Amino acid sequence: MNYLTLFLMFCHIGLFTIGGGLAALPLMHDAFVESGILTNSEFYDMVAISQSTPGPIGINMATFVGFRNISYAGAVIATIGMVTPSLITIYLIARFVDDFEKNPIVRRSMRGFRTSAVGLIASAVYYVLIQSVINVDEIKEYGVTIDDLLAVVVCVGIGVLYYRTKCHPALCIAIGAIAGVFLF
Amino acid sequence: MLPMLKREVVEKYGWQDEQELLNVFAIGQSTPGIIAINVATYVGTRQRGLLGAIAATSGMVVPSLVIITVIATFFERFKENEYVYKAFSGIRVAVCAMLVVIVVGLARKAVTDNAGWVIMLGAFTLSVIVQMPIYMVVFCGGLSGVLFYSIRARAKSDRAPVVGPEEK
């Protein structure tokens, strides 16, 4: 991949990440996993790290994916690409448009964007679920193993913990890591 | 992140007052991009025009750039290690759990009516089952929002009483 392609890919992703920073995940999944540049596992490893470190997950992911593609220059180019569309859009709105957020068309489309973003983030859940927790291919070949059941238990456990305590994602990641080393 | 933005932008530097900042949040959520970045860009533009926009946005982005690049360098090196490999199989389970919780939380806030259910389930179906390109799904989502809610607004005003306050 060359620099220009990487830049334009991330401009595309940055442009269509509407309705929440996590909405960048399905766009990136489509662009990099469906096309075979990254494996599903690699992608979600990056998601884990991006969630645990400072900074918006969208920016972290852009930097990470850019790095994986073209090392240090890629990290910079991808990150710049990601913010360029919003930089331009917001600059123009801040300079020239008043009451942008009050316009009814804007508000109704935003409701639509926010709601569809939930469905799209759910698709990101689906892709990690079927690969890392309930791997259908693996079950077809080897049957349901103790690892599969443990994965479900750990998943539910961490989910309940996160839901109840709203703890830092890094804690959930750490618990997952320990479970991974000792249980799986 | 938002409370911190408030503290810095409103209280420490006085670049916006609180009400203006809330408007900026609304704008930031209504446009492409990540809200934190958008807020930075907006405040930067208001302060120093285009250069301000670039400066503010760069400021938001540079820490992530540095931290992630450092981590990514090590990640490449340790990926092959057996324990790291096993750890990450567990880490992916954690990611799944957290994303489920997040999705449920977002759904509760965003899906408040039937139109919401249609849009959310439609987006999932189009992306996973139909395998429609995501940008198209996003576009459909925004378009649906405009259509559904414009129709609803029209219907509400049609049903409103014709007799106005002047006619007593």
GROMACS .gro file of C-alpha atoms in nm:
model
  352
    1MET     CA    1   0.000   0.000   0.000
    2ASN     CA    2   0.131   0.346  -0.077
    3TYR     CA    3   0.105   0.663   0.127
    4LEU     CA    4  -0.170   0.821  -0.081
    5THR     CA    5  -0.394   0.514  -0.066
    6LEU     CA    6  -0.353   0.492   0.310
    7PHE     CA    7  -0.430   0.861   0.350
    8LEU     CA    8  -0.741   0.842   0.132
    9MET     CA    9  -0.863   0.528   0.305
   10PHE     CA   10  -0.853   0.704   0.637
   11CYS     CA   11  -1.015   1.017   0.497
   12HIS     CA   12  -1.299   0.788   0.392
   13ILE     CA   13  -1.317   0.636   0.737
   14GLY     CA   14  -1.300   0.973   0.909
   15LEU     CA   15  -1.573   1.109   0.684
   16PHE     CA   16  -1.821   0.834   0.760
   17THR     CA   17  -1.756   0.798   1.131
   18ILE     CA   18  -2.074   0.968   1.238
   19GLY     CA   19  -2.277   0.905   1.549
   20GLY     CA   20  -1.996   0.806   1.783
   21GLY     CA   21  -1.623   0.734   1.777
   22LEU     CA   22  -1.683   0.361   1.794
   23ALA     CA   23  -1.863   0.387   1.460
   24ALA     CA   24  -1.512   0.392   1.313
   25LEU     CA   25  -1.474   0.023   1.398
   26PRO     CA   26  -1.709  -0.122   1.136
   27LEU     CA   27  -1.562   0.110   0.873
   28MET     CA   28  -1.211  -0.004   0.957
   29HIS     CA   29  -1.318  -0.368   0.976
   30ASP     CA   30  -1.468  -0.341   0.629
   31ALA     CA   31  -1.160  -0.172   0.490
   32PHE     CA   32  -0.889  -0.387   0.647
   33VAL     CA   33  -1.028  -0.724   0.755
   34GLU     CA   34  -1.273  -0.791   0.475
   35SER     CA   35  -0.997  -0.707   0.231
   36GLY     CA   36  -0.748  -0.935   0.402
   37ILE     CA   37  -0.493  -0.675   0.511
   38LEU     CA   38  -0.546  -0.768   0.874
   39THR     CA   39  -0.689  -1.081   1.030
   40ASN     CA   40  -0.997  -1.054   1.247
   41SER     CA   41  -0.791  -1.139   1.556
   42GLU     CA   42  -0.525  -0.879   1.483
   43PHE     CA   43  -0.794  -0.618   1.435
   44TYR     CA   44  -0.953  -0.683   1.772
   45ASP     CA   45  -0.614  -0.703   1.946
   46MET     CA   46  -0.570  -0.346   1.828
   47VAL     CA   47  -0.917  -0.253   1.947
   48ALA     CA   48  -0.826  -0.382   2.292
   49ILE     CA   49  -0.511  -0.171   2.309
   50SER     CA   50  -0.687   0.131   2.163
   51GLN     CA   51  -0.956   0.110   2.429
   52SER     CA   52  -0.709   0.089   2.715
   53THR     CA   53  -0.483   0.377   2.623
   54PRO     CA   54  -0.551   0.750   2.643
   55GLY     CA   55  -0.710   0.912   2.342
   56PRO     CA   56  -1.024   0.851   2.141
   57ILE     CA   57  -1.046   0.493   2.020
   58GLY     CA   58  -1.092   0.610   1.661
   59ILE     CA   59  -0.764   0.800   1.661
   60ASN     CA   60  -0.579   0.522   1.840
   61MET     CA   61  -0.702   0.267   1.590
   62ALA     CA   62  -0.605   0.488   1.296
   63THR     CA   63  -0.253   0.527   1.435
   64PHE     CA   64  -0.224   0.155   1.503
   65VAL     CA   65  -0.356   0.038   1.167
   66GLY     CA   66  -0.146   0.299   0.988
   67PHE     CA   67   0.161   0.177   1.174
   68ARG     CA   68   0.091  -0.182   1.077
   69ASN     CA   69   0.068  -0.083   0.715
   70ILE     CA   70   0.362   0.151   0.666
   71SER     CA   71   0.539   0.179   1.003
   72TYR     CA   72   0.597   0.525   1.154
   73ALA     CA   73   0.506   0.727   0.848
   74GLY     CA   74   0.191   0.520   0.811
   75ALA     CA   75   0.089   0.597   1.168
   76VAL     CA   76   0.116   0.970   1.104
   77ILE     CA   77  -0.049   0.960   0.762
   78ALA     CA   78  -0.340   0.748   0.878
   79THR     CA   79  -0.402   0.970   1.180
   80ILE     CA   80  -0.392   1.287   0.972
   81GLY     CA   81  -0.623   1.124   0.718
   82MET     CA   82  -0.868   1.035   0.990
   83VAL     CA   83  -0.903   1.392   1.120
   84THR     CA   84  -0.885   1.578   0.789
   85PRO     CA   85  -1.254   1.548   0.690
   86SER     CA   86  -1.377   1.663   1.029
   87LEU     CA   87  -1.116   1.939   1.044
   88ILE     CA   88  -1.244   2.082   0.717
   89THR     CA   89  -1.612   2.034   0.798
   90ILE     CA   90  -1.597   2.176   1.148
   91TYR     CA   91  -1.378   2.467   1.039
   92LEU     CA   92  -1.631   2.566   0.774
   93ILE     CA   93  -1.923   2.532   1.012
   94ALA     CA   94  -1.749   2.726   1.288
   95ARG     CA   95  -1.655   3.006   1.050
   96PHE     CA   96  -1.961   3.037   0.832
   97VAL     CA   97  -2.265   2.866   0.975
   98ASP     CA   98  -2.475   2.968   1.271
   99ASP     CA   99  -2.721   2.742   1.443
  100PHE     CA  100  -2.601   2.443   1.244
  101GLU     CA  101  -2.707   2.205   1.517
  102LYS     CA  102  -3.056   2.356   1.530
  103ASN     CA  103  -3.139   2.291   1.166
  104PRO     CA  104  -3.417   2.028   1.152
  105ILE     CA  105  -3.263   1.832   0.866
  106VAL     CA  106  -2.937   1.815   1.055
  107ARG     CA  107  -3.112   1.700   1.371
  108ARG     CA  108  -3.317   1.433   1.201
  109SER     CA  109  -3.025   1.298   1.003
  110MET     CA  110  -2.822   1.294   1.324
  111ARG     CA  111  -3.082   1.083   1.494
  112GLY     CA  112  -3.061   0.849   1.200
  113PHE     CA  113  -2.681   0.843   1.209
  114ARG     CA  114  -2.668   0.783   1.583
  115THR     CA  115  -2.917   0.498   1.563
  116SER     CA  116  -2.758   0.329   1.264
  117ALA     CA  117  -2.421   0.364   1.439
  118VAL     CA  118  -2.556   0.142   1.716
  119GLY     CA  119  -2.646  -0.125   1.461
  120LEU     CA  120  -2.304  -0.092   1.303
  121ILE     CA  121  -2.120  -0.120   1.634
  122ALA     CA  122  -2.334  -0.428   1.698
  123SER     CA  123  -2.188  -0.571   1.378
  124ALA     CA  124  -1.841  -0.514   1.525
  125VAL     CA  125  -1.957  -0.713   1.828
  126TYR     CA  126  -2.077  -0.989   1.600
  127TYR     CA  127  -1.739  -1.025   1.429
  128VAL     CA  128  -1.546  -1.055   1.752
  129LEU     CA  129  -1.808  -1.277   1.910
  130ILE     CA  130  -1.804  -1.542   1.638
  131GLN     CA  131  -1.428  -1.547   1.624
  132SER     CA  132  -1.314  -1.519   1.983
  133VAL     CA  133  -1.599  -1.636   2.203
  134ILE     CA  134  -1.827  -1.870   2.011
  135ASN     CA  135  -1.618  -1.973   1.713
  136VAL     CA  136  -1.865  -2.158   1.493
  137ASP     CA  137  -1.601  -2.300   1.256
  138GLU     CA  138  -1.400  -2.435   1.544
  139ILE     CA  139  -1.706  -2.587   1.706
  140LYS     CA  140  -1.807  -2.755   1.381
  141GLU     CA  141  -1.466  -2.918   1.360
  142TYR     CA  142  -1.387  -2.999   1.720
  143GLY     CA  143  -1.722  -2.979   1.894
  144VAL     CA  144  -1.791  -2.776   2.202
  145THR     CA  145  -1.483  -2.783   2.421
  146ILE     CA  146  -1.425  -2.671   2.777
  147ASP     CA  147  -1.242  -2.370   2.631
  148ASP     CA  148  -1.559  -2.256   2.456
  149LEU     CA  149  -1.761  -2.277   2.775
  150LEU     CA  150  -1.491  -2.098   2.971
  151ALA     CA  151  -1.482  -1.825   2.708
  152VAL     CA  152  -1.855  -1.767   2.745
  153VAL     CA  153  -1.830  -1.762   3.125
  154VAL     CA  154  -1.540  -1.517   3.122
  155CYS     CA  155  -1.719  -1.302   2.866
  156VAL     CA  156  -2.036  -1.281   3.070
  157GLY     CA  157  -1.838  -1.223   3.389
  158ILE     CA  158  -1.639  -0.936   3.246
  159GLY     CA  159  -1.953  -0.794   3.088
  160VAL     CA  160  -2.134  -0.789   3.420
  161LEU     CA  161  -1.833  -0.634   3.592
  162TYR     CA  162  -1.801  -0.362   3.331
  163TYR     CA  163  -2.172  -0.294   3.335
  164ARG     CA  164  -2.196  -0.269   3.710
  165THR     CA  165  -1.876  -0.087   3.798
  166LYS     CA  166  -1.804   0.116   3.483
  167CYS     CA  167  -1.441   0.036   3.554
  168HIS     CA  168  -1.156   0.138   3.329
  169PRO     CA  169  -1.138  -0.080   3.016
  170ALA     CA  170  -0.777  -0.163   3.101
  171LEU     CA  171  -0.898  -0.359   3.403
  172CYS     CA  172  -1.129  -0.572   3.189
  173ILE     CA  173  -0.845  -0.624   2.943
  174ALA     CA  174  -0.616  -0.731   3.224
  175ILE     CA  175  -0.870  -0.982   3.354
  176GLY     CA  176  -0.911  -1.116   3.001
  177ALA     CA  177  -0.535  -1.148   2.967
  178ILE     CA  178  -0.504  -1.345   3.290
  179ALA     CA  179  -0.794  -1.568   3.189
  180GLY     CA  180  -0.628  -1.621   2.854
  181VAL     CA  181  -0.296  -1.729   2.998
  182PHE     CA  182  -0.431  -1.953   3.274
  183LEU     CA  183  -0.757  -2.086   3.139
  184PHE     CA  184  -0.745  -2.116   2.763
  185MET     CA  185  -1.347   1.351   2.839
  186LEU     CA  186  -1.632   1.599   2.827
  187PRO     CA  187  -1.598   1.718   3.190
  188MET     CA  188  -1.230   1.772   3.131
  189LEU     CA  189  -1.302   1.974   2.818
  190LYS     CA  190  -1.541   2.185   3.019
  191ARG     CA  191  -1.284   2.245   3.289
  192GLU     CA  192  -1.013   2.346   3.051
  193VAL     CA  193  -1.209   2.535   2.790
  194VAL     CA  194  -1.459   2.716   3.010
  195GLU     CA  195  -1.299   2.750   3.349
  196LYS     CA  196  -0.930   2.757   3.287
  197TYR     CA  197  -0.898   2.943   2.959
  198GLY     CA  198  -1.238   3.102   2.916
  199TRP     CA  199  -1.250   3.029   2.545
  200GLN     CA  200  -1.623   2.954   2.558
  201ASP     CA  201  -1.885   2.982   2.822
  202GLU     CA  202  -2.071   2.677   2.936
  203GLN     CA  203  -2.377   2.722   2.718
  204GLU     CA  204  -2.168   2.775   2.407
  205LEU     CA  205  -1.969   2.464   2.488
  206LEU     CA  206  -2.286   2.258   2.509
  207ASN     CA  207  -2.376   2.384   2.162
  208VAL     CA  208  -2.032   2.284   2.044
  209PHE     CA  209  -2.090   1.934   2.180
  210ALA     CA  210  -2.413   1.921   1.981
  211ILE     CA  211  -2.235   2.033   1.666
  212GLY     CA  212  -1.953   1.792   1.729
  213GLN     CA  213  -2.197   1.505   1.744
  214SER     CA  214  -2.377   1.617   1.429
  215THR     CA  215  -2.088   1.604   1.190
  216PRO     CA  216  -1.843   1.345   1.063
  217GLY     CA  217  -1.562   1.261   1.294
  218ILE     CA  218  -1.497   1.203   1.660
  219ILE     CA  219  -1.668   1.439   1.899
  220ALA     CA  220  -1.359   1.513   2.109
  221ILE     CA  221  -1.164   1.610   1.800
  222ASN     CA  222  -1.453   1.810   1.663
  223VAL     CA  223  -1.487   2.011   1.981
  224ALA     CA  224  -1.115   2.087   1.971
  225THR     CA  225  -1.133   2.193   1.608
  226TYR     CA  226  -1.431   2.416   1.676
  227VAL     CA  227  -1.280   2.590   1.976
  228GLY     CA  228  -0.956   2.628   1.787
  229THR     CA  229  -1.134   2.788   1.492
  230ARG     CA  230  -1.316   3.033   1.715
  231GLN     CA  231  -0.996   3.134   1.882
  232ARG     CA  232  -0.750   3.161   1.595
  233GLY     CA  233  -0.920   3.067   1.267
  234LEU     CA  234  -0.769   2.803   1.046
  235LEU     CA  235  -0.435   2.792   1.227
  236GLY     CA  236  -0.621   2.756   1.555
  237ALA     CA  237  -0.821   2.469   1.413
  238ILE     CA  238  -0.507   2.290   1.304
  239ALA     CA  239  -0.327   2.362   1.630
  240ALA     CA  240  -0.611   2.241   1.850
  241THR     CA  241  -0.672   1.929   1.645
  242SER     CA  242  -0.302   1.845   1.639
  243GLY     CA  243  -0.288   1.885   2.015
  244MET     CA  244  -0.565   1.632   2.063
  245VAL     CA  245  -0.407   1.387   1.828
  246VAL     CA  246  -0.035   1.396   1.912
  247PRO     CA  247  -0.049   1.212   2.248
  248SER     CA  248  -0.235   0.919   2.090
  249LEU     CA  249   0.005   0.916   1.800
  250VAL     CA  250   0.307   0.892   2.028
  251ILE     CA  251   0.165   0.645   2.280
  252ILE     CA  252   0.018   0.408   2.025
  253THR     CA  253   0.328   0.412   1.807
  254VAL     CA  254   0.542   0.315   2.106
  255ILE     CA  255   0.303   0.037   2.207
  256ALA     CA  256   0.265  -0.085   1.851
  257THR     CA  257   0.642  -0.117   1.816
  258PHE     CA  258   0.657  -0.345   2.119
  259PHE     CA  259   0.345  -0.530   2.016
  260GLU     CA  260   0.503  -0.639   1.691
  261ARG     CA  261   0.800  -0.775   1.880
  262PHE     CA  262   0.612  -0.967   2.149
  263LYS     CA  263   0.326  -1.094   1.940
  264GLU     CA  264   0.499  -1.425   1.872
  265ASN     CA  265   0.549  -1.506   2.238
  266GLU     CA  266   0.333  -1.797   2.353
  267TYR     CA  267   0.205  -1.622   2.665
  268VAL     CA  268   0.123  -1.303   2.479
  269TYR     CA  269  -0.066  -1.507   2.224
  270LYS     CA  270  -0.271  -1.679   2.493
  271ALA     CA  271  -0.326  -1.355   2.680
  272PHE     CA  272  -0.471  -1.194   2.372
  273SER     CA  273  -0.714  -1.476   2.314
  274GLY     CA  274  -0.853  -1.384   2.654
  275ILE     CA  275  -0.824  -1.014   2.584
  276ARG     CA  276  -1.044  -1.050   2.278
  277VAL     CA  277  -1.309  -1.209   2.499
  278ALA     CA  278  -1.291  -0.902   2.723
  279VAL     CA  279  -1.326  -0.672   2.423
  280CYS     CA  280  -1.636  -0.861   2.316
  281ALA     CA  281  -1.787  -0.827   2.662
  282MET     CA  282  -1.718  -0.454   2.681
  283LEU     CA  283  -1.853  -0.388   2.334
  284VAL     CA  284  -2.175  -0.573   2.420
  285VAL     CA  285  -2.223  -0.356   2.728
  286ILE     CA  286  -2.151  -0.043   2.525
  287VAL     CA  287  -2.393  -0.140   2.249
  288VAL     CA  288  -2.669  -0.210   2.499
  289GLY     CA  289  -2.607   0.126   2.663
  290LEU     CA  290  -2.606   0.312   2.333
  291ALA     CA  291  -2.917   0.131   2.215
  292ARG     CA  292  -3.110   0.228   2.525
  293LYS     CA  293  -3.032   0.593   2.466
  294ALA     CA  294  -3.067   0.605   2.089
  295VAL     CA  295  -3.354   0.366   2.019
  296THR     CA  296  -3.661   0.526   2.168
  297ASP     CA  297  -3.925   0.454   1.908
  298ASN     CA  298  -4.015   0.207   1.635
  299ALA     CA  299  -3.828   0.405   1.375
  300GLY     CA  300  -3.519   0.367   1.589
  301TRP     CA  301  -3.555  -0.011   1.599
  302VAL     CA  302  -3.596  -0.024   1.223
  303ILE     CA  303  -3.287   0.190   1.163
  304MET     CA  304  -3.070   0.003   1.413
  305LEU     CA  305  -3.169  -0.347   1.302
  306GLY     CA  306  -3.160  -0.234   0.941
  307ALA     CA  307  -2.804  -0.110   0.978
  308PHE     CA  308  -2.695  -0.438   1.135
  309THR     CA  309  -2.868  -0.646   0.869
  310LEU     CA  310  -2.737  -0.440   0.579
  311SER     CA  311  -2.380  -0.454   0.702
  312VAL     CA  312  -2.358  -0.814   0.823
  313ILE     CA  313  -2.604  -1.006   0.608
  314VAL     CA  314  -2.629  -0.799   0.293
  315GLN     CA  315  -2.260  -0.702   0.325
  316MET     CA  316  -2.337  -0.354   0.200
  317PRO     CA  317  -2.038  -0.117   0.213
  318ILE     CA  318  -2.046   0.063   0.543
  319TYR     CA  319  -2.045   0.413   0.397
  320MET     CA  320  -2.366   0.323   0.217
  321VAL     CA  321  -2.523   0.190   0.537
  322VAL     CA  322  -2.428   0.513   0.715
  323PHE     CA  323  -2.580   0.716   0.435
  324CYS     CA  324  -2.900   0.512   0.451
  325GLY     CA  325  -2.911   0.566   0.825
  326GLY     CA  326  -2.897   0.942   0.793
  327LEU     CA  327  -3.147   0.942   0.508
  328SER     CA  328  -3.386   0.722   0.705
  329GLY     CA  329  -3.363   0.958   0.997
  330VAL     CA  330  -3.456   1.253   0.780
  331LEU     CA  331  -3.742   1.064   0.614
  332PHE     CA  332  -3.893   0.903   0.921
  333TYR     CA  333  -3.875   1.207   1.141
  334SER     CA  334  -3.980   1.457   0.875
  335ILE     CA  335  -4.286   1.245   0.804
  336ARG     CA  336  -4.361   1.225   1.173
  337ALA     CA  337  -4.326   1.602   1.212
  338ARG     CA  338  -4.557   1.656   0.916
  339ALA     CA  339  -4.812   1.412   1.058
  340LYS     CA  340  -4.804   1.583   1.396
  341SER     CA  341  -4.869   1.924   1.249
  342ASP     CA  342  -5.150   1.784   1.032
  343ARG     CA  343  -5.322   1.658   1.340
  344ALA     CA  344  -5.283   1.983   1.530
  345PRO     CA  345  -5.606   2.183   1.585
  346VAL     CA  346  -5.680   2.433   1.310
  347VAL     CA  347  -5.829   2.685   1.549
  348GLY     CA  348  -5.550   2.916   1.657
  349PRO     CA  349  -5.521   3.132   1.968
  350GLU     CA  350  -5.644   3.438   1.776
  351GLU     CA  351  -5.975   3.280   1.690
  352LYS     CA  352  -6.169   3.277   2.013
   0.00000   0.00000   0.00000
